[in-house]
Amino acid sequence: VRRLRRPSMQVKVVLPTGEVNVPVEPNSTPGHLKENLKYSIRVPPKQIKLTCEGRELDDIKPLTGEPNNVQDGAVLVAERREGVVEEDMSTKASPPPTMIKKEEP
């Protein structure tokens, strides 16, 4: 018996900079979608909040499954989470560089 692949569905994602229609697989997760969105909105996935009809989506559950229940053609809102502190690499203490001395023969 050959299994037919479920066709992809379209969701509209409202970004801070506009809207985009995104094809997604029904068994895909909001976490996967955030990974793809990070390039468009230049925000790390952990700092993106995805909502549908006012409900925040569960990152590890399928889009079409409980509790997300996202339907084909749904409108999702992607925004930066409030209160998330960005990691600033310049403030982290790094060890001093190791000097390698070449010994003379």
PDB file of C-alpha atoms in Angstrom:
ATOM      1  CA  VAL A   1       0.000   0.000   0.000  1.00  0.00           C
ATOM      2  CA  ARG A   2       1.427   3.311  -1.032  1.00  0.00           C
ATOM      3  CA  ARG A   3       0.789   6.291   1.214  1.00  0.00           C
ATOM      4  CA  LEU A   4      -0.123   9.554  -0.384  1.00  0.00           C
ATOM      5  CA  ARG A   5       1.600  12.606   1.004  1.00  0.00           C
ATOM      6  CA  ARG A   6      -0.710  15.154   2.499  1.00  0.00           C
ATOM      7  CA  PRO A   7      -0.562  18.279   0.399  1.00  0.00           C
ATOM      8  CA  SER A   8       1.037  21.326   1.902  1.00  0.00           C
ATOM      9  CA  MET A   9      -1.168  24.093   3.184  1.00  0.00           C
ATOM     10  CA  GLN A  10      -0.789  27.853   3.023  1.00  0.00           C
ATOM     11  CA  VAL A  11      -0.705  30.135   6.040  1.00  0.00           C
ATOM     12  CA  LYS A  12      -0.420  33.905   5.992  1.00  0.00           C
ATOM     13  CA  VAL A  13       2.178  35.212   8.436  1.00  0.00           C
ATOM     14  CA  VAL A  14       1.883  38.826   9.532  1.00  0.00           C
ATOM     15  CA  LEU A  15       5.387  40.158  10.217  1.00  0.00           C
ATOM     16  CA  PRO A  16       6.431  43.512  11.674  1.00  0.00           C
ATOM     17  CA  THR A  17       7.499  44.462   8.138  1.00  0.00           C
ATOM     18  CA  GLY A  18       4.470  43.148   6.211  1.00  0.00           C
ATOM     19  CA  GLU A  19       2.736  39.905   5.289  1.00  0.00           C
ATOM     20  CA  VAL A  20       3.948  36.747   3.604  1.00  0.00           C
ATOM     21  CA  ASN A  21       2.172  33.582   2.435  1.00  0.00           C
ATOM     22  CA  VAL A  22       4.079  30.496   3.533  1.00  0.00           C
ATOM     23  CA  PRO A  23       3.521  26.910   2.339  1.00  0.00           C
ATOM     24  CA  VAL A  24       3.821  24.503   5.297  1.00  0.00           C
ATOM     25  CA  GLU A  25       3.305  20.798   5.802  1.00  0.00           C
ATOM     26  CA  PRO A  26       0.365  20.003   8.115  1.00  0.00           C
ATOM     27  CA  ASN A  27       2.635  17.981  10.418  1.00  0.00           C
ATOM     28  CA  SER A  28       5.195  20.802  10.606  1.00  0.00           C
ATOM     29  CA  THR A  29       5.537  22.635  13.922  1.00  0.00           C
ATOM     30  CA  PRO A  30       5.549  26.328  14.844  1.00  0.00           C
ATOM     31  CA  GLY A  31       9.196  25.763  15.846  1.00  0.00           C
ATOM     32  CA  HIS A  32      10.049  24.807  12.241  1.00  0.00           C
ATOM     33  CA  LEU A  33       8.183  27.841  10.970  1.00  0.00           C
ATOM     34  CA  LYS A  34      10.109  30.112  13.363  1.00  0.00           C
ATOM     35  CA  GLU A  35      13.387  28.679  12.056  1.00  0.00           C
ATOM     36  CA  ASN A  36      12.365  29.771   8.553  1.00  0.00           C
ATOM     37  CA  LEU A  37      11.058  33.160   9.696  1.00  0.00           C
ATOM     38  CA  LYS A  38      14.271  34.103  11.505  1.00  0.00           C
ATOM     39  CA  TYR A  39      15.835  34.967   8.139  1.00  0.00           C
ATOM     40  CA  SER A  40      12.955  37.244   7.156  1.00  0.00           C
ATOM     41  CA  ILE A  41      12.639  39.190  10.390  1.00  0.00           C
ATOM     42  CA  ARG A  42      16.207  38.788  11.672  1.00  0.00           C
ATOM     43  CA  VAL A  43      15.109  37.637  15.121  1.00  0.00           C
ATOM     44  CA  PRO A  44      16.299  34.393  16.776  1.00  0.00           C
ATOM     45  CA  PRO A  45      13.544  31.731  16.890  1.00  0.00           C
ATOM     46  CA  LYS A  46      13.388  31.757  20.710  1.00  0.00           C
ATOM     47  CA  GLN A  47      12.490  35.448  20.574  1.00  0.00           C
ATOM     48  CA  ILE A  48       9.642  34.992  18.059  1.00  0.00           C
ATOM     49  CA  LYS A  49       6.094  34.689  19.370  1.00  0.00           C
ATOM     50  CA  LEU A  50       3.635  33.056  16.941  1.00  0.00           C
ATOM     51  CA  THR A  51      -0.073  33.499  17.583  1.00  0.00           C
ATOM     52  CA  CYS A  52      -3.243  32.422  15.777  1.00  0.00           C
ATOM     53  CA  GLU A  53      -6.599  33.951  16.712  1.00  0.00           C
ATOM     54  CA  GLY A  54      -5.023  35.378  19.871  1.00  0.00           C
ATOM     55  CA  ARG A  55      -3.595  32.042  21.075  1.00  0.00           C
ATOM     56  CA  GLU A  56       0.151  31.487  21.306  1.00  0.00           C
ATOM     57  CA  LEU A  57       1.170  28.369  19.387  1.00  0.00           C
ATOM     58  CA  ASP A  58       2.992  25.460  21.036  1.00  0.00           C
ATOM     59  CA  ASP A  59       6.392  25.182  19.323  1.00  0.00           C
ATOM     60  CA  ILE A  60       6.706  21.385  19.514  1.00  0.00           C
ATOM     61  CA  LYS A  61       3.173  20.301  18.568  1.00  0.00           C
ATOM     62  CA  PRO A  62       2.109  19.952  14.895  1.00  0.00           C
ATOM     63  CA  LEU A  63       0.428  23.012  13.406  1.00  0.00           C
ATOM     64  CA  THR A  64      -2.788  21.096  12.640  1.00  0.00           C
ATOM     65  CA  GLY A  65      -2.862  19.110  15.902  1.00  0.00           C
ATOM     66  CA  GLU A  66      -4.004  19.937  19.424  1.00  0.00           C
ATOM     67  CA  PRO A  67      -3.589  22.528  20.914  1.00  0.00           C
ATOM     68  CA  ASN A  68      -2.573  24.587  17.836  1.00  0.00           C
ATOM     69  CA  ASN A  69      -5.407  23.613  15.457  1.00  0.00           C
ATOM     70  CA  VAL A  70      -4.115  25.777  12.583  1.00  0.00           C
ATOM     71  CA  GLN A  71      -6.208  25.407   9.408  1.00  0.00           C
ATOM     72  CA  ASP A  72      -5.258  25.952   5.783  1.00  0.00           C
ATOM     73  CA  GLY A  73      -5.402  29.694   5.054  1.00  0.00           C
ATOM     74  CA  ALA A  74      -5.010  30.702   8.719  1.00  0.00           C
ATOM     75  CA  VAL A  75      -3.452  34.040   9.641  1.00  0.00           C
ATOM     76  CA  LEU A  76      -0.531  33.799  12.063  1.00  0.00           C
ATOM     77  CA  VAL A  77       1.071  36.797  13.740  1.00  0.00           C
ATOM     78  CA  ALA A  78       4.844  36.741  14.278  1.00  0.00           C
ATOM     79  CA  GLU A  79       6.252  39.253  16.733  1.00  0.00           C
ATOM     80  CA  ARG A  80       9.225  39.669  19.020  1.00  0.00           C
ATOM     81  CA  ARG A  81       8.615  38.378  22.542  1.00  0.00           C
ATOM     82  CA  GLU A  82       8.437  41.090  25.162  1.00  0.00           C
ATOM     83  CA  GLY A  83      10.904  40.955  28.025  1.00  0.00           C
ATOM     84  CA  VAL A  84      13.404  38.696  26.259  1.00  0.00           C
ATOM     85  CA  VAL A  85      16.942  39.864  26.836  1.00  0.00           C
ATOM     86  CA  GLU A  86      19.132  39.597  23.792  1.00  0.00           C
ATOM     87  CA  GLU A  87      22.453  37.910  24.300  1.00  0.00           C
ATOM     88  CA  ASP A  88      25.130  40.440  23.557  1.00  0.00           C
ATOM     89  CA  MET A  89      28.319  38.671  22.598  1.00  0.00           C
ATOM     90  CA  SER A  90      30.448  41.759  23.245  1.00  0.00           C
ATOM     91  CA  THR A  91      29.672  41.770  26.980  1.00  0.00           C
ATOM     92  CA  LYS A  92      30.649  38.146  27.577  1.00  0.00           C
ATOM     93  CA  ALA A  93      34.078  37.709  29.080  1.00  0.00           C
ATOM     94  CA  SER A  94      36.338  35.746  26.806  1.00  0.00           C
ATOM     95  CA  PRO A  95      39.696  34.284  27.754  1.00  0.00           C
ATOM     96  CA  PRO A  96      42.731  36.140  26.466  1.00  0.00           C
ATOM     97  CA  PRO A  97      44.166  34.744  23.246  1.00  0.00           C
ATOM     98  CA  THR A  98      46.916  32.154  23.651  1.00  0.00           C
ATOM     99  CA  MET A  99      50.272  33.227  22.262  1.00  0.00           C
ATOM    100  CA  ILE A 100      52.153  30.486  20.467  1.00  0.00           C
ATOM    101  CA  LYS A 101      55.878  31.072  20.323  1.00  0.00           C
ATOM    102  CA  LYS A 102      57.949  29.408  17.701  1.00  0.00           C
ATOM    103  CA  GLU A 103      61.130  28.002  19.130  1.00  0.00           C
ATOM    104  CA  GLU A 104      64.341  28.751  17.278  1.00  0.00           C
ATOM    105  CA  PRO A 105      66.365  25.652  16.212  1.00  0.00           C
TER     106      PRO A 105
END
